[in-house]
XYZ file of N, CA and C in Angstrom:
801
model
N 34.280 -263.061 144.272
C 32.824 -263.090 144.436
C 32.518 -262.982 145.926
N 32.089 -261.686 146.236
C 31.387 -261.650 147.865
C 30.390 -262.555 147.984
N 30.377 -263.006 149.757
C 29.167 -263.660 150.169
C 27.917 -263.792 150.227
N 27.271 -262.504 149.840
C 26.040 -262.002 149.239
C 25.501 -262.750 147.976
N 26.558 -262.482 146.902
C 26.188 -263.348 146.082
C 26.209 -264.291 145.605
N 27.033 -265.378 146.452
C 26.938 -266.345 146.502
C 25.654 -267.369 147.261
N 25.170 -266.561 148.122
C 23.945 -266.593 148.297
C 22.632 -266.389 147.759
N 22.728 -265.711 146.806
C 21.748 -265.268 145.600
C 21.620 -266.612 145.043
N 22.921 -267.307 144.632
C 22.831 -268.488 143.788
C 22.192 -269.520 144.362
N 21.187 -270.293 143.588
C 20.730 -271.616 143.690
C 21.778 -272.605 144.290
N 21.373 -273.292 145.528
C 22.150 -274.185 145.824
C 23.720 -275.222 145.315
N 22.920 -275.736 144.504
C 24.073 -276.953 143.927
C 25.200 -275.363 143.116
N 24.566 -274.405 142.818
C 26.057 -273.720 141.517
C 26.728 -273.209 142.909
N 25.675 -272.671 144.079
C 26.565 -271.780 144.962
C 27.643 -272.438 145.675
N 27.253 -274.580 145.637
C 29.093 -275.201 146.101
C 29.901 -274.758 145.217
N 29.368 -275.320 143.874
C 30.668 -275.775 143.207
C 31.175 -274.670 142.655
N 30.736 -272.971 143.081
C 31.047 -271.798 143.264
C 32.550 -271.963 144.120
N 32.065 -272.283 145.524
C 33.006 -272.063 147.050
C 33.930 -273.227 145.862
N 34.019 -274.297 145.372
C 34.953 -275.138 145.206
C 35.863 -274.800 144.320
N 35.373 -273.982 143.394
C 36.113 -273.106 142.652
C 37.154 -272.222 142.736
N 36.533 -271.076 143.555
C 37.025 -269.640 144.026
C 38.261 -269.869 145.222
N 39.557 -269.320 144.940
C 40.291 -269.714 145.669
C 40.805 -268.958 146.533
N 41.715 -270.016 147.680
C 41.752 -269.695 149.183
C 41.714 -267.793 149.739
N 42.391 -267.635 148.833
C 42.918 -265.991 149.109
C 42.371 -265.259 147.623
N 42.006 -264.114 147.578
C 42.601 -263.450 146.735
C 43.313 -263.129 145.601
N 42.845 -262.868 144.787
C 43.727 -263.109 143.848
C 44.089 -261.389 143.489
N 45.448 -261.036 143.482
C 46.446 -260.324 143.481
C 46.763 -259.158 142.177
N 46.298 -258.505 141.522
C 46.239 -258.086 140.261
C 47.459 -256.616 140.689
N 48.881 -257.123 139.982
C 50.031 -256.054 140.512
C 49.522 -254.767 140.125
N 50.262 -253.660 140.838
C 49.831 -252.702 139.847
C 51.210 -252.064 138.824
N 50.303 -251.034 138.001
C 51.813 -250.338 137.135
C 53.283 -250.219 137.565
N 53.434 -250.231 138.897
C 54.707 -249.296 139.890
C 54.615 -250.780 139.856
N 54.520 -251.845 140.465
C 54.668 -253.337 141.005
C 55.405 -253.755 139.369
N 54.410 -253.967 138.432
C 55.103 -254.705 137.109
C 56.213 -253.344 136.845
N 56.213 -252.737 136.416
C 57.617 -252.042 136.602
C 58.927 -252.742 137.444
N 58.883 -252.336 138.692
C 59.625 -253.084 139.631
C 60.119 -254.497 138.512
N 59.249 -255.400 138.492
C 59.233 -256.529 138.330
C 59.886 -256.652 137.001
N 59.788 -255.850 135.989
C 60.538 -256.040 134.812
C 61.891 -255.015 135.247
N 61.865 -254.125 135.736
C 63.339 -253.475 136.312
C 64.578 -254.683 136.875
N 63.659 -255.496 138.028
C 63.887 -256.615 138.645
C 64.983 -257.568 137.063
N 64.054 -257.852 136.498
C 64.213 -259.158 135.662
C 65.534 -258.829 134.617
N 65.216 -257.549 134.138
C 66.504 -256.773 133.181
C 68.047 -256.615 133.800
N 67.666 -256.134 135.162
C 68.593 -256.760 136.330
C 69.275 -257.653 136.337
N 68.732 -258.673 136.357
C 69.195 -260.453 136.772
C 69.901 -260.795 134.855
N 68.883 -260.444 133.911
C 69.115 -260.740 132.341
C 70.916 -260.105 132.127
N 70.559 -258.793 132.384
C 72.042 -257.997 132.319
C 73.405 -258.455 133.025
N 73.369 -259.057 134.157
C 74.246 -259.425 135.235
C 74.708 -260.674 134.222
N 73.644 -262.104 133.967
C 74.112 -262.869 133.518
C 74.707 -262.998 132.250
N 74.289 -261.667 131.250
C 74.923 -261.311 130.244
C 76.740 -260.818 130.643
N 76.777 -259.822 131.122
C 78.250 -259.566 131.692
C 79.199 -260.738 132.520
N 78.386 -262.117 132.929
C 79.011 -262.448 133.136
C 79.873 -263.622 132.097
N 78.718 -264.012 131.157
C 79.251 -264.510 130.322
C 80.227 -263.614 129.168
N 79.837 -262.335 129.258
C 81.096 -262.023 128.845
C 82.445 -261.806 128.937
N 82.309 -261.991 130.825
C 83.462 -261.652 131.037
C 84.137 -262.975 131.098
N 83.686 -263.927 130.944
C 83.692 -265.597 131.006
C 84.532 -265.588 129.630
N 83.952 -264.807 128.748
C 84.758 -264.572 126.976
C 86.011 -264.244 127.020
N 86.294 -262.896 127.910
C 87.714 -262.156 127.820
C 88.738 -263.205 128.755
N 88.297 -263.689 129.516
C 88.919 -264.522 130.751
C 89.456 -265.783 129.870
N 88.807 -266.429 128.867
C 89.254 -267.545 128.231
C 90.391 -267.239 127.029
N 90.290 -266.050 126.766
C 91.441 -265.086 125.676
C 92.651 -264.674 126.450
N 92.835 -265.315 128.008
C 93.893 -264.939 128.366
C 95.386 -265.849 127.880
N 96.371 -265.599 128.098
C 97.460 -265.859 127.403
C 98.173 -266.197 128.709
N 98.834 -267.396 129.290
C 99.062 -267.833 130.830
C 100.747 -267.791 130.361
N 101.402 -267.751 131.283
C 102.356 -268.721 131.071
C 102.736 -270.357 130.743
N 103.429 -270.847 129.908
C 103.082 -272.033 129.488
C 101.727 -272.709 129.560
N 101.063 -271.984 129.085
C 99.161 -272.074 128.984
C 98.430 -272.400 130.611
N 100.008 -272.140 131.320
C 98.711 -272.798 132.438
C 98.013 -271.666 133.872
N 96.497 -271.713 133.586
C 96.469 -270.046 134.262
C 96.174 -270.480 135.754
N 96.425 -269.330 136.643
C 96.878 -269.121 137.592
C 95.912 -268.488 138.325
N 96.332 -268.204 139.618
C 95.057 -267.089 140.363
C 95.671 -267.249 141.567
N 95.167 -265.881 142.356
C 95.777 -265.117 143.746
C 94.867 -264.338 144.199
N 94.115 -264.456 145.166
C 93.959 -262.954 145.999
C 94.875 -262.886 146.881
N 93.871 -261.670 148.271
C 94.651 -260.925 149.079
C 94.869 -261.895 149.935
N 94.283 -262.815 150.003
C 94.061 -263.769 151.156
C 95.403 -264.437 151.444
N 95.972 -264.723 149.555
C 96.790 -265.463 149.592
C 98.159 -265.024 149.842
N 98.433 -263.318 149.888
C 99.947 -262.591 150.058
C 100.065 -263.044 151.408
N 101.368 -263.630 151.642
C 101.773 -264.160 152.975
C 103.674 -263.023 153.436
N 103.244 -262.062 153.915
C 104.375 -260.963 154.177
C 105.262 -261.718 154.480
N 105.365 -262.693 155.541
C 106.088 -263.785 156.497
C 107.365 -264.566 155.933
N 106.951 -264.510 154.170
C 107.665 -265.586 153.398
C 108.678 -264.066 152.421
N 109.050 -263.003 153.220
C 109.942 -262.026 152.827
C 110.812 -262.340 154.416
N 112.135 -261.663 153.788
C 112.791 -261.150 155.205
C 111.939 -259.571 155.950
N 112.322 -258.875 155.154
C 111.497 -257.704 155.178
C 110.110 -258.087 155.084
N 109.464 -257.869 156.461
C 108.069 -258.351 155.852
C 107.227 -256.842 156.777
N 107.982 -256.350 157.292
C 107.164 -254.780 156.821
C 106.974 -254.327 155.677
N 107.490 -254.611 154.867
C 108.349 -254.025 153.852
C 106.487 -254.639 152.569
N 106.673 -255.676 153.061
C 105.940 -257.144 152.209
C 104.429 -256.843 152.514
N 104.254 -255.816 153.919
C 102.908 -255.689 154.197
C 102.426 -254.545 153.730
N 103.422 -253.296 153.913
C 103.020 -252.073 153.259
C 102.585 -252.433 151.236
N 103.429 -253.299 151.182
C 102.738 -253.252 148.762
C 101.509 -253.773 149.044
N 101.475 -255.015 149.895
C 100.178 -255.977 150.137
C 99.180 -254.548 150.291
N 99.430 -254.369 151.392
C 98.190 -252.937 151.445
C 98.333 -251.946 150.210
N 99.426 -251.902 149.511
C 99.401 -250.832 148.443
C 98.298 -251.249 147.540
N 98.732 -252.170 146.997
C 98.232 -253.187 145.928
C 96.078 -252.741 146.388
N 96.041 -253.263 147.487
C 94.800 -252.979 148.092
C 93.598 -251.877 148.108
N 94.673 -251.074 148.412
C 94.456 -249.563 148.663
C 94.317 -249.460 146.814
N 94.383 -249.604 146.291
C 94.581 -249.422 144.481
C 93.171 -249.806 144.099
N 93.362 -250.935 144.208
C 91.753 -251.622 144.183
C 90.324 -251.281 144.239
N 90.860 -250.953 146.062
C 89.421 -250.370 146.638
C 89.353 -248.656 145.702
N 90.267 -248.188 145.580
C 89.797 -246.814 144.611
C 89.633 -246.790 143.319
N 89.928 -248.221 142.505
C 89.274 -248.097 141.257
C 87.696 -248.451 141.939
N 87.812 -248.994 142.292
C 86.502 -249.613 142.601
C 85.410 -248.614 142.752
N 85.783 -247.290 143.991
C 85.155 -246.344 143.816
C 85.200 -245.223 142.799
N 85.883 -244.904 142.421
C 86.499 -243.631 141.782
C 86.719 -243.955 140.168
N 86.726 -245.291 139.718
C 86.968 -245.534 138.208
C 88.815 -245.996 138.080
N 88.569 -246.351 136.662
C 89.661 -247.212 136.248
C 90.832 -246.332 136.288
N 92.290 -246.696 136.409
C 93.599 -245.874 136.191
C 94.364 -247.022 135.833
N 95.704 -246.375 135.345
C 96.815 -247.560 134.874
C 97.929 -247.697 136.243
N 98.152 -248.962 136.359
C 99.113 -249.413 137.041
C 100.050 -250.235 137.109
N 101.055 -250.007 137.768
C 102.756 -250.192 137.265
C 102.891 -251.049 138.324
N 103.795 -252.711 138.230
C 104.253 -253.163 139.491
C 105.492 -253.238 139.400
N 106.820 -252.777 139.806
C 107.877 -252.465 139.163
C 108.459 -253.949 140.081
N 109.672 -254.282 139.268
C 110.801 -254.878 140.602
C 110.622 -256.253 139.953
N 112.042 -256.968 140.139
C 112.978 -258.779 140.180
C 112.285 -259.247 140.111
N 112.664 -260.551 139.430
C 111.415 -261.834 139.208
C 111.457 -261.856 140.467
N 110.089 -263.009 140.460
C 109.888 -263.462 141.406
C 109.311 -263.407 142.941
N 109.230 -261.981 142.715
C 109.052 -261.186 143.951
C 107.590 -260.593 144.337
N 106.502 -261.020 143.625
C 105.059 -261.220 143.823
C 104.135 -260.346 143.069
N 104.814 -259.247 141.943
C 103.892 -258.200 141.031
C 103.220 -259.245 140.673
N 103.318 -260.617 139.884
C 102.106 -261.013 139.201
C 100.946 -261.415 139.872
N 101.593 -261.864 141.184
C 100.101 -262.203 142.191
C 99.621 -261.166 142.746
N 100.282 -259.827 143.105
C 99.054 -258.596 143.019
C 98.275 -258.262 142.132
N 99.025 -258.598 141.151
C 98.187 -257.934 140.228
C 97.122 -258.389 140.157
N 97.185 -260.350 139.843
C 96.098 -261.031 139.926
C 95.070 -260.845 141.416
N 95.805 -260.595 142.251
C 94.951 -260.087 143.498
C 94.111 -258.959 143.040
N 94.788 -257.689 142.379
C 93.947 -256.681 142.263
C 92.577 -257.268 141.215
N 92.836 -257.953 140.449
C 92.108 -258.288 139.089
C 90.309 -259.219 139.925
N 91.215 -259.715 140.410
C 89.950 -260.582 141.886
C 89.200 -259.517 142.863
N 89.833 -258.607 143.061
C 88.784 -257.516 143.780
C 88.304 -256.993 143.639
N 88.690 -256.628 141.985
C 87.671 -255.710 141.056
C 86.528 -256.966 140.874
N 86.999 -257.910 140.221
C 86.076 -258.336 139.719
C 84.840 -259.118 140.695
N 84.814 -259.054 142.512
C 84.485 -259.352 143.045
C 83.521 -258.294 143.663
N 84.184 -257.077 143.703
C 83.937 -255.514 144.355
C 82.681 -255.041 143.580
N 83.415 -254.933 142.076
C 82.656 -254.520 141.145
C 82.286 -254.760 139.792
N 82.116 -255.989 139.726
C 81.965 -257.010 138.892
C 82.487 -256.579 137.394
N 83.789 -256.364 137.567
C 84.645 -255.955 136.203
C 85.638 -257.155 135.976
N 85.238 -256.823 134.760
C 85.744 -258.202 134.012
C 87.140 -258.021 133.059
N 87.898 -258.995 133.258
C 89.503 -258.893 133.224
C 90.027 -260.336 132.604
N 91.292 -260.213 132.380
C 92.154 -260.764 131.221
C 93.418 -260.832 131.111
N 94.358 -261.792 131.345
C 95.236 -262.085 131.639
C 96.394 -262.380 130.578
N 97.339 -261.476 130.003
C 98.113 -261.619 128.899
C 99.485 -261.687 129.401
N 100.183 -262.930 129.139
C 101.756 -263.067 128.994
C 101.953 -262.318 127.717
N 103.295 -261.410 127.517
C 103.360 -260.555 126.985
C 104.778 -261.760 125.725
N 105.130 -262.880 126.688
C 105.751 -263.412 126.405
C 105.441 -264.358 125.398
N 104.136 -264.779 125.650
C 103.770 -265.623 124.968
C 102.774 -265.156 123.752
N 102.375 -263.868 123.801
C 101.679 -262.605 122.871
C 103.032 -262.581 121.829
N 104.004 -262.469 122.202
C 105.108 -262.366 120.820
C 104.984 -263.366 120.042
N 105.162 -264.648 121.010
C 104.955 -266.216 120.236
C 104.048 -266.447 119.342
N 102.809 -266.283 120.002
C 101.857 -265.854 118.806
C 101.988 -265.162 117.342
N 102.247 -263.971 117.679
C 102.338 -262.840 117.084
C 103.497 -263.374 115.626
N 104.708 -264.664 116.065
C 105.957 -264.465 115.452
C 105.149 -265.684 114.106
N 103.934 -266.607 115.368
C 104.020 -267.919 114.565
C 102.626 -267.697 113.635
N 101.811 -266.650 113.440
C 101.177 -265.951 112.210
C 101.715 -265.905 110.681
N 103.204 -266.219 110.681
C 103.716 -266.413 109.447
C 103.799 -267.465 109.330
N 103.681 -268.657 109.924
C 104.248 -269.813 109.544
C 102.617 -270.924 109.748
N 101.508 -270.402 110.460
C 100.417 -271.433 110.879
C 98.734 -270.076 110.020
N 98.353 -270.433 109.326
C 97.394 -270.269 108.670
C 96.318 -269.507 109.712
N 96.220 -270.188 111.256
C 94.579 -270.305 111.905
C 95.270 -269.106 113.350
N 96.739 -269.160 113.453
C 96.771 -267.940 114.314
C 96.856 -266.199 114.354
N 96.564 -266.079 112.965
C 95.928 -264.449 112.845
C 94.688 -264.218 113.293
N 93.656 -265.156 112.821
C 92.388 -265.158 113.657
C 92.037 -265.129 114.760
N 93.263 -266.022 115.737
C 93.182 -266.129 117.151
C 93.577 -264.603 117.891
N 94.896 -264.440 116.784
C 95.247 -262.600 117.514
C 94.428 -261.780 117.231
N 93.368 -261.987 116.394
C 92.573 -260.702 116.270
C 91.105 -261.116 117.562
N 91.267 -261.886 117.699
C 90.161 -262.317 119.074
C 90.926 -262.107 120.662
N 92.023 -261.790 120.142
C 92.466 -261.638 121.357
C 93.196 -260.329 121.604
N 93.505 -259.839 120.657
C 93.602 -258.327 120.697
C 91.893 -257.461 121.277
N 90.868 -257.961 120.522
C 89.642 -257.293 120.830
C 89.124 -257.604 122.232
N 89.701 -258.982 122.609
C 89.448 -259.236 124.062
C 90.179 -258.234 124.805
N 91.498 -257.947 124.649
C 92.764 -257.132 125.277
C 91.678 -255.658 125.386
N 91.438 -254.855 124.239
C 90.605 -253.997 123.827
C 89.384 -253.553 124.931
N 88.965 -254.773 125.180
C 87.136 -254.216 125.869
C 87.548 -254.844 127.139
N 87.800 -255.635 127.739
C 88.090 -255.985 128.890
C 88.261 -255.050 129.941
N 87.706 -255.080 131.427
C 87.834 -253.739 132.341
C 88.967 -253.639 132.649
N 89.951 -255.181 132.697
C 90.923 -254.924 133.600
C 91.593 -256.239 132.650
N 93.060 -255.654 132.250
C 93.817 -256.431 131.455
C 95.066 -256.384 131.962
N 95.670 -257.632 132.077
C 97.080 -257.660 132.537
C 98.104 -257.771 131.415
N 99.040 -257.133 131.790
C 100.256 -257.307 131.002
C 101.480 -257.749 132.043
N 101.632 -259.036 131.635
C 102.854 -259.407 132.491
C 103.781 -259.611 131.926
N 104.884 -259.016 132.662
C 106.810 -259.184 132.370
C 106.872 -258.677 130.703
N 105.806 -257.363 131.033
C 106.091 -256.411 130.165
C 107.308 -255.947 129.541
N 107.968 -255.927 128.346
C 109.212 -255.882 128.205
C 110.127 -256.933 127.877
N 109.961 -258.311 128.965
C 111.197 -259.229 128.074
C 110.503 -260.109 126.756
N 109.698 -259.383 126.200
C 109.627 -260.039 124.423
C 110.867 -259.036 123.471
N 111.048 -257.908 124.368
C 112.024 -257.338 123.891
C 113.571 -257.980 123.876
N 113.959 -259.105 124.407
C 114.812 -259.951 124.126
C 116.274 -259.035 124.344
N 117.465 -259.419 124.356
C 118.588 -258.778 124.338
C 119.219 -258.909 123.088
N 119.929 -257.835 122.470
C 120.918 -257.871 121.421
C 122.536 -258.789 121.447
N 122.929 -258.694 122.817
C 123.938 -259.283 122.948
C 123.502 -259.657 124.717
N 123.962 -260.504 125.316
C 123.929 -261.428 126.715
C 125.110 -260.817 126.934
N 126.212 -260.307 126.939
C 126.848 -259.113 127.566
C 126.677 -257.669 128.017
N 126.226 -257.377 126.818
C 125.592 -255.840 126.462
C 124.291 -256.327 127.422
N 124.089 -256.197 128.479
C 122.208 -256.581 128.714
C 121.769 -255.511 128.765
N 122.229 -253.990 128.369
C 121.729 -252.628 128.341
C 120.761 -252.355 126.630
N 121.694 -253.618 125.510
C 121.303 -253.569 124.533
C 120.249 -254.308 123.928
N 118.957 -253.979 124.436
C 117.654 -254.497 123.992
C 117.397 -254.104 122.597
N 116.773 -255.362 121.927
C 116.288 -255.102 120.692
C 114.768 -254.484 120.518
N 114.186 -254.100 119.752
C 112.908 -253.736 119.952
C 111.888 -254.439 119.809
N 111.204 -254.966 120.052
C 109.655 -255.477 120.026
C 109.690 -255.706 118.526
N 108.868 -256.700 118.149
C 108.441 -257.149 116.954
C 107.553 -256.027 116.211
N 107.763 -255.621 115.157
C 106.446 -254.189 114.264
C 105.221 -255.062 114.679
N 104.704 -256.067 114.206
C 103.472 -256.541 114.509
C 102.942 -256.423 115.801
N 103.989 -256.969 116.593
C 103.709 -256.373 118.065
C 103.633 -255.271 119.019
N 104.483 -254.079 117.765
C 104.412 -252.748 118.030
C 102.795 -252.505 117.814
N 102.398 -252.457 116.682
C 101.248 -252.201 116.278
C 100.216 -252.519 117.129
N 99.980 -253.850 117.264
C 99.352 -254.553 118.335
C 98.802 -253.642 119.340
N 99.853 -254.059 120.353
C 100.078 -252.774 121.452
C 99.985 -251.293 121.541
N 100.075 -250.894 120.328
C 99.402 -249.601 120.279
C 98.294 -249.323 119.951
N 97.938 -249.825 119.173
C 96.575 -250.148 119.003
C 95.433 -250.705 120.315
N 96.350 -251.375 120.909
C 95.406 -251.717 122.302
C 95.714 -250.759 123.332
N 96.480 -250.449 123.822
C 97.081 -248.986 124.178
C 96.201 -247.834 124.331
N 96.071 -247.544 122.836
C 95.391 -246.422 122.582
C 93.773 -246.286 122.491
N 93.494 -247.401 122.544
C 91.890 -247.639 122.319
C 91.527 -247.983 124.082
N 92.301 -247.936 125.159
C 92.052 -248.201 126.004
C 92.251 -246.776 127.498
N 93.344 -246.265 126.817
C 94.064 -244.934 127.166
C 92.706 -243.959 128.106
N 92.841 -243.853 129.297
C 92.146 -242.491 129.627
C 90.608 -243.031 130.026
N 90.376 -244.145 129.532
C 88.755 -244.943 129.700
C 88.225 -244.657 131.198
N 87.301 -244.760 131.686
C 86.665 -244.924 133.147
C 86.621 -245.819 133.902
N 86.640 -246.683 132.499
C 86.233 -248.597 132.834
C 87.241 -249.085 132.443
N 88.231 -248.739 131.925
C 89.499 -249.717 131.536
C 90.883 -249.617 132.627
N 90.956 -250.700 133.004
C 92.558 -250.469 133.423
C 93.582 -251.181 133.450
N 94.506 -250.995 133.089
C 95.792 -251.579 132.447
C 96.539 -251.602 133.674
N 96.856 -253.069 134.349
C 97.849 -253.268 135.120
C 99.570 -253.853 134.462
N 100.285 -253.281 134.698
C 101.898 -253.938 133.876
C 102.199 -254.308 134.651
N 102.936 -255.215 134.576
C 104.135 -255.656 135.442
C 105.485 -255.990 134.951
N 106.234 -255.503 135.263
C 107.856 -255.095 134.467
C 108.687 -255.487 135.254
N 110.033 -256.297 134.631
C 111.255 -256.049 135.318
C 111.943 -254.826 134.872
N 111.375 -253.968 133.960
C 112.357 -252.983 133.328
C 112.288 -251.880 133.736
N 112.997 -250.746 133.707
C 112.923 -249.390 133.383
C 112.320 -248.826 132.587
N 111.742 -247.844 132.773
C 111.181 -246.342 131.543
C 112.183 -246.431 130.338
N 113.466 -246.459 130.654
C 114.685 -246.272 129.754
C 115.035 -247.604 128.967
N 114.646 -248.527 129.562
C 114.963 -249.657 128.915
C 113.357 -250.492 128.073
N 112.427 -249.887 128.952
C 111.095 -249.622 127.773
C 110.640 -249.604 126.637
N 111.234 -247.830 126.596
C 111.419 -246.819 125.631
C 112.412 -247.701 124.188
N 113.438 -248.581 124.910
C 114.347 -248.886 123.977
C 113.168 -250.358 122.943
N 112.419 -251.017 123.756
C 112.059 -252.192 123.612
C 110.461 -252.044 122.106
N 109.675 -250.526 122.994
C 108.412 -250.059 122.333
C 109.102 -248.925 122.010
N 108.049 -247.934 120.904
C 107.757 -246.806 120.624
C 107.116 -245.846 122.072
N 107.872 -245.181 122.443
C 107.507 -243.814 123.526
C 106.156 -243.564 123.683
N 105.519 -243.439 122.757
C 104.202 -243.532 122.557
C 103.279 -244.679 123.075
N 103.580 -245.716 123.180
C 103.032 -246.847 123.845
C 103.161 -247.214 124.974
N 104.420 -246.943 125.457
C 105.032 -246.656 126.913
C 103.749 -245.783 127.914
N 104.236 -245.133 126.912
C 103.445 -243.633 127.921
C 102.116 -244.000 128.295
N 101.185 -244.745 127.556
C 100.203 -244.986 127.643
C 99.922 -246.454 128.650
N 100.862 -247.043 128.661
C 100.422 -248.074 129.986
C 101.394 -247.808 130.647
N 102.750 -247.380 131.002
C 103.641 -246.901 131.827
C 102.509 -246.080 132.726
N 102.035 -245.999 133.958
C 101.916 -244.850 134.578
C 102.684 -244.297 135.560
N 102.836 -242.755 135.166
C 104.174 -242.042 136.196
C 103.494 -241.390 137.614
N 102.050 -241.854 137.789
C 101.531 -241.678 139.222
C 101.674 -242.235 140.377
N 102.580 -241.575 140.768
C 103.477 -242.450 142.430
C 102.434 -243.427 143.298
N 101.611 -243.246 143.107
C 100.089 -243.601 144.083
C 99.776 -244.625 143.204
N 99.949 -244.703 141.946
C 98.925 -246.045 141.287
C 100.856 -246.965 140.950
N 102.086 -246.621 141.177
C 102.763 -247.277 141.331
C 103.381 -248.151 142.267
N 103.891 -249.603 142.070
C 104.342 -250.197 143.499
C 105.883 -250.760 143.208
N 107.035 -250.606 143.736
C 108.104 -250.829 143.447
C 108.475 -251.371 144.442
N 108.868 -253.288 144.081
C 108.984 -253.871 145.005
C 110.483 -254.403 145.522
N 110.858 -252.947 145.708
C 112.085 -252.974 146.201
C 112.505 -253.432 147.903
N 113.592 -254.176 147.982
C 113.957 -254.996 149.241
C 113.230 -256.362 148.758
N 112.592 -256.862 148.005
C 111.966 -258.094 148.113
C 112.831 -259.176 147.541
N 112.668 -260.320 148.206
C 113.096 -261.203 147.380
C 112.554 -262.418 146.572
N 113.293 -263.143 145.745
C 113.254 -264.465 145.195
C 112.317 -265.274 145.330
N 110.665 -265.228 146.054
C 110.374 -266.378 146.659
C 110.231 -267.553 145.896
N 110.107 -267.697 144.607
C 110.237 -268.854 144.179
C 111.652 -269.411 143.944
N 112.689 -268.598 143.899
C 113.991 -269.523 143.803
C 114.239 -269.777 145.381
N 113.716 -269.393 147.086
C 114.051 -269.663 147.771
C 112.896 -271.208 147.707
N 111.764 -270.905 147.412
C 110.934 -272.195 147.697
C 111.229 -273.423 146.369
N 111.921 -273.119 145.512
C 112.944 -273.786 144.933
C 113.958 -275.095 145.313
């Protein structure tokens, strides 16, 4: 209400007019403004949706002896190798991996090489930069303890349900680990250690099935980490499953050869 007409008004309405009408302005957005503002809000709605989902796949992870773990870059210390050129170039490999899913989209990656010798904390490093970089959400599977599961479905009523929640977690997740890929494949004889038995069928299936529904994605990427060979793989899975999280791209592989033991030296 301009000053004009507030002056028009009879005394006593034209206060309790001023007592009314407030300090500033009142603000009426326009179309482009409420736009913004619901763009804004779908924004913030969506973010907290992804994060609780990724809060979902993260709790479907499978730890070693249930107890989970975590690493970034912060935490690779080269110093605690002899070779620690050696320890700084994967640290940066591992890195360098990261920052180009990050830009460029998802690929599969291989951390080859001896216990102990730090593939699972890159990996978990890489899994922290994605999910920090580019808010992709990831999942952490002992491959070891995925058999266990997998064996005790015949004998416990309530853990088929759990593998099928955790296969679909394995499934949609951006970034899924597979660690010490290979020893569920067990040995045939402790002499023979060339003579691996193969993977459980249920666990064949499994894995191919997650494998293949994940294979080639934009947004998916499959980090392994192996003590094994291609050849000793091949013996453990079907070729076909290999191929599909094995990757034979020198650039998305890290082989952590010269490294050693650090937990049997800090042992």
């Amino acid at each position: 209400m301009n000053e004009s007409l507030l002056e028009s008004l009879p005394v006593g309405l034209r206060e309790l007019a001023r007592q009314h009408l407030p300090d500033k302005p009142v603000h009426i957005p326009t179309p482009e403004e409420r736009d913004q503002r619901e763009r804004e809000l779908s924004r913030r709605l969506t973010k907290q949706m992804e994060a609780q989902k990724a809060m979902v796949y993260l709790d479907k992870s499978l730890w070693p002896a249930g107890i989970p773990i975590s690493f970034t870059f912060a935490d690779w210390k080269p110093e605690k190798q002899q070779d620690q050129q050696r320890a700084r170039e994967i640290g940066n490999k591992a890195w360098t991996i990261a920052k180009e899913a990050t830009e460029n989209g998802a690929f599969n990656v291989l951390l080859l090489g001896s216990p102990g010798t730090g593939k699972t904390s890159l990996a978990l490093a890489i899994a922290d930069k994605l999910k920090r970089d580019a808010s992709w959400s990831w999942m952490f599977v002992s491959t070891t303890e995925l058999k266990s599961l997998v064996e005790a479905q015949f004998d416990a009523y309530d853990v088929k349900p759990q593998i099928a929640k955790i296969k679909r977690a394995m499934t949609e997740a951006n970034v899924l680990i597979l660690d010490d890929f290979g020893t569920e494949g067990g040995l045939v004889s402790r002499i023979m250690e060339k003579d691996y038995k193969g993977a459980h069928p249920k666990l064949q299936q499994l894995m191919y099935e997650v494998s293949n529904a994940r294979f080639g994605k934009p947004d998916k990427m499959t980090i392994v980490t192996t003590n094994n060979t291609n050849q000793e793989l091949n013996r453990i899975y079907d070729p076909k499953i290999v191929s599909r999280l094995v990757t034979q791209n020198k650039a998305h592989r890290i082989a952590f050869n010269g490294m050693s033991d650090v937990r049997a030296m800090e042992g």
